[in-house]
């Protein structure tokens, strides 16, 4: 069995943050494509070895391998009650394969949470992001500034703006995302399990909207 959650939305809307929050609240594993790839490669599974060879050749890991990694991950004991997917599915082939995979396991998608935000809001959010070169901690010049400008609170490392967080690069990323995922949104949006929420405001406000959409009472304390 298992009831799985899927997060959709363009880069910069906070999918990863919200997926982690829901993971903690529901007691389900937070599963990102990147995490699956790293875990499978480090453990040396058959899919991991194939994925490693593809990545080392500089190519993108295709649908077949990603779907294999997901099947592998869902077979683990901690995924029995469901998982919170972050960054999967990204293509129609992956979405259809996930439906088939879950149907064979007697599981289902409990909710598809589509976090939406206008392009200008995404540009502001991503272009203001700063990352520590030493420990990888993430800050924002407006929403989550470090105590000392340009210096990480945690390790004292230098904070930098990633190349792909430049405004012109962000707009191109959003164009690519829209073209690639429009069919995916259409695939899910007619289902009762589909919920579109706005990504406006701080992370807590977005979490509250998601919990309301899912009919989950927020637990304080």
PDB file of C-alpha atoms in Angstrom, residues 17-117:
ATOM      1  CA  UNK A  17      11.258  23.209   1.260  1.00  0.00           C
ATOM      2  CA  UNK A  18       7.585  22.264   1.270  1.00  0.00           C
ATOM      3  CA  UNK A  19       8.289  18.625   0.415  1.00  0.00           C
ATOM      4  CA  UNK A  20      10.593  18.408   3.450  1.00  0.00           C
ATOM      5  CA  UNK A  21       7.965  20.007   5.711  1.00  0.00           C
ATOM      6  CA  UNK A  22       5.246  17.587   4.548  1.00  0.00           C
ATOM      7  CA  UNK A  23       7.680  14.704   4.908  1.00  0.00           C
ATOM      8  CA  UNK A  24       8.192  15.559   8.587  1.00  0.00           C
ATOM      9  CA  UNK A  25       4.508  16.216   9.282  1.00  0.00           C
ATOM     10  CA  UNK A  26       3.308  13.005   7.651  1.00  0.00           C
ATOM     11  CA  UNK A  27       6.230  10.820   8.717  1.00  0.00           C
ATOM     12  CA  UNK A  28       7.008   9.826   5.129  1.00  0.00           C
ATOM     13  CA  UNK A  29      10.415   9.768   3.428  1.00  0.00           C
ATOM     14  CA  UNK A  30      11.351  12.818   1.366  1.00  0.00           C
ATOM     15  CA  UNK A  31      12.515  11.446  -1.976  1.00  0.00           C
ATOM     16  CA  UNK A  32      14.232  13.640  -4.557  1.00  0.00           C
ATOM     17  CA  UNK A  33      15.599  12.471  -7.891  1.00  0.00           C
ATOM     18  CA  UNK A  34      19.062  13.711  -6.907  1.00  0.00           C
ATOM     19  CA  UNK A  35      18.969  11.846  -3.593  1.00  0.00           C
ATOM     20  CA  UNK A  36      17.886   8.646  -5.347  1.00  0.00           C
ATOM     21  CA  UNK A  37      20.690   8.944  -7.879  1.00  0.00           C
ATOM     22  CA  UNK A  38      23.351   9.562  -5.231  1.00  0.00           C
ATOM     23  CA  UNK A  39      22.106   6.760  -2.964  1.00  0.00           C
ATOM     24  CA  UNK A  40      21.875   4.253  -5.798  1.00  0.00           C
ATOM     25  CA  UNK A  41      25.330   5.157  -7.148  1.00  0.00           C
ATOM     26  CA  UNK A  42      26.958   4.972  -3.706  1.00  0.00           C
ATOM     27  CA  UNK A  43      25.322   1.624  -2.889  1.00  0.00           C
ATOM     28  CA  UNK A  44      26.398   0.194  -6.242  1.00  0.00           C
ATOM     29  CA  UNK A  45      23.023  -1.203  -7.324  1.00  0.00           C
ATOM     30  CA  UNK A  46      22.567  -2.248 -10.947  1.00  0.00           C
ATOM     31  CA  UNK A  47      20.611   0.923 -11.717  1.00  0.00           C
ATOM     32  CA  UNK A  48      23.168   2.969  -9.786  1.00  0.00           C
ATOM     33  CA  UNK A  49      26.043   1.589 -11.836  1.00  0.00           C
ATOM     34  CA  UNK A  50      24.202   2.384 -15.068  1.00  0.00           C
ATOM     35  CA  UNK A  51      23.329   5.875 -13.861  1.00  0.00           C
ATOM     36  CA  UNK A  52      26.938   6.515 -12.831  1.00  0.00           C
ATOM     37  CA  UNK A  53      28.185   5.547 -16.282  1.00  0.00           C
ATOM     38  CA  UNK A  54      25.658   7.886 -17.931  1.00  0.00           C
ATOM     39  CA  UNK A  55      26.512  10.815 -15.643  1.00  0.00           C
ATOM     40  CA  UNK A  56      30.256  10.311 -16.070  1.00  0.00           C
ATOM     41  CA  UNK A  57      29.790  10.497 -19.835  1.00  0.00           C
ATOM     42  CA  UNK A  58      28.185  13.917 -19.360  1.00  0.00           C
ATOM     43  CA  UNK A  59      24.732  12.842 -20.506  1.00  0.00           C
ATOM     44  CA  UNK A  60      21.383  13.305 -18.780  1.00  0.00           C
ATOM     45  CA  UNK A  61      19.900  10.301 -17.012  1.00  0.00           C
ATOM     46  CA  UNK A  62      16.905   9.222 -19.126  1.00  0.00           C
ATOM     47  CA  UNK A  63      13.364   8.263 -18.153  1.00  0.00           C
ATOM     48  CA  UNK A  64      14.004   4.525 -18.131  1.00  0.00           C
ATOM     49  CA  UNK A  65      16.793   4.808 -15.567  1.00  0.00           C
ATOM     50  CA  UNK A  66      14.924   7.319 -13.396  1.00  0.00           C
ATOM     51  CA  UNK A  67      11.846   5.085 -13.352  1.00  0.00           C
ATOM     52  CA  UNK A  68      14.037   2.135 -12.415  1.00  0.00           C
ATOM     53  CA  UNK A  69      15.522   4.131  -9.538  1.00  0.00           C
ATOM     54  CA  UNK A  70      12.034   5.086  -8.327  1.00  0.00           C
ATOM     55  CA  UNK A  71      10.892   1.452  -8.429  1.00  0.00           C
ATOM     56  CA  UNK A  72      14.021   0.518  -6.476  1.00  0.00           C
ATOM     57  CA  UNK A  73      13.335   3.253  -3.887  1.00  0.00           C
ATOM     58  CA  UNK A  74       9.671   2.302  -3.464  1.00  0.00           C
ATOM     59  CA  UNK A  75      10.746  -1.256  -2.727  1.00  0.00           C
ATOM     60  CA  UNK A  76      12.562  -0.134   0.445  1.00  0.00           C
ATOM     61  CA  UNK A  77      10.937  -0.774   3.825  1.00  0.00           C
ATOM     62  CA  UNK A  78      10.579   2.894   4.807  1.00  0.00           C
ATOM     63  CA  UNK A  79       8.543   3.615   1.642  1.00  0.00           C
ATOM     64  CA  UNK A  80       5.804   1.110   2.492  1.00  0.00           C
ATOM     65  CA  UNK A  81       3.349   3.788   3.674  1.00  0.00           C
ATOM     66  CA  UNK A  82       4.249   6.242   0.904  1.00  0.00           C
ATOM     67  CA  UNK A  83       6.814   8.905   0.066  1.00  0.00           C
ATOM     68  CA  UNK A  84       6.905  12.620  -0.691  1.00  0.00           C
ATOM     69  CA  UNK A  85       8.354  13.030  -4.187  1.00  0.00           C
ATOM     70  CA  UNK A  86      10.441  16.131  -4.911  1.00  0.00           C
ATOM     71  CA  UNK A  87      11.413  16.656  -8.562  1.00  0.00           C
ATOM     72  CA  UNK A  88       9.658  13.544  -9.840  1.00  0.00           C
ATOM     73  CA  UNK A  89       7.907  12.985 -12.172  1.00  0.00           C
ATOM     74  CA  UNK A  90       9.303  15.492 -14.665  1.00  0.00           C
ATOM     75  CA  UNK A  91       8.023  14.019 -17.921  1.00  0.00           C
ATOM     76  CA  UNK A  92       4.829  12.396 -19.153  1.00  0.00           C
ATOM     77  CA  UNK A  93       6.630   9.072 -19.496  1.00  0.00           C
ATOM     78  CA  UNK A  94       7.658   9.257 -15.827  1.00  0.00           C
ATOM     79  CA  UNK A  95       4.130  10.192 -14.699  1.00  0.00           C
ATOM     80  CA  UNK A  96       2.537   7.324 -16.593  1.00  0.00           C
ATOM     81  CA  UNK A  97       5.172   4.871 -15.398  1.00  0.00           C
ATOM     82  CA  UNK A  98       4.622   5.991 -11.790  1.00  0.00           C
ATOM     83  CA  UNK A  99       0.864   5.385 -12.103  1.00  0.00           C
ATOM     84  CA  UNK A 100       1.544   1.874 -13.452  1.00  0.00           C
ATOM     85  CA  UNK A 101       4.112   1.184 -10.742  1.00  0.00           C
ATOM     86  CA  UNK A 102       1.794   2.288  -7.932  1.00  0.00           C
ATOM     87  CA  UNK A 103      -1.195   0.403  -9.370  1.00  0.00           C
ATOM     88  CA  UNK A 104       0.831  -2.831  -9.337  1.00  0.00           C
ATOM     89  CA  UNK A 105       1.670  -2.202  -5.679  1.00  0.00           C
ATOM     90  CA  UNK A 106      -1.904  -1.365  -4.674  1.00  0.00           C
ATOM     91  CA  UNK A 107      -0.754   2.164  -3.883  1.00  0.00           C
ATOM     92  CA  UNK A 108      -1.918   5.548  -5.149  1.00  0.00           C
ATOM     93  CA  UNK A 109      -1.047   9.215  -5.469  1.00  0.00           C
ATOM     94  CA  UNK A 110      -2.737  10.850  -2.490  1.00  0.00           C
ATOM     95  CA  UNK A 111      -2.088  14.392  -3.701  1.00  0.00           C
ATOM     96  CA  UNK A 112      -0.437  16.367  -6.484  1.00  0.00           C
ATOM     97  CA  UNK A 113       0.515  19.767  -5.070  1.00  0.00           C
ATOM     98  CA  UNK A 114       1.207  22.347  -7.761  1.00  0.00           C
ATOM     99  CA  UNK A 115       2.908  25.427  -6.299  1.00  0.00           C
ATOM    100  CA  UNK A 116       2.415  28.373  -8.631  1.00  0.00           C
ATOM    101  CA  UNK A 117       4.123  31.776  -8.659  1.00  0.00           C
TER     102      UNK A 117
END
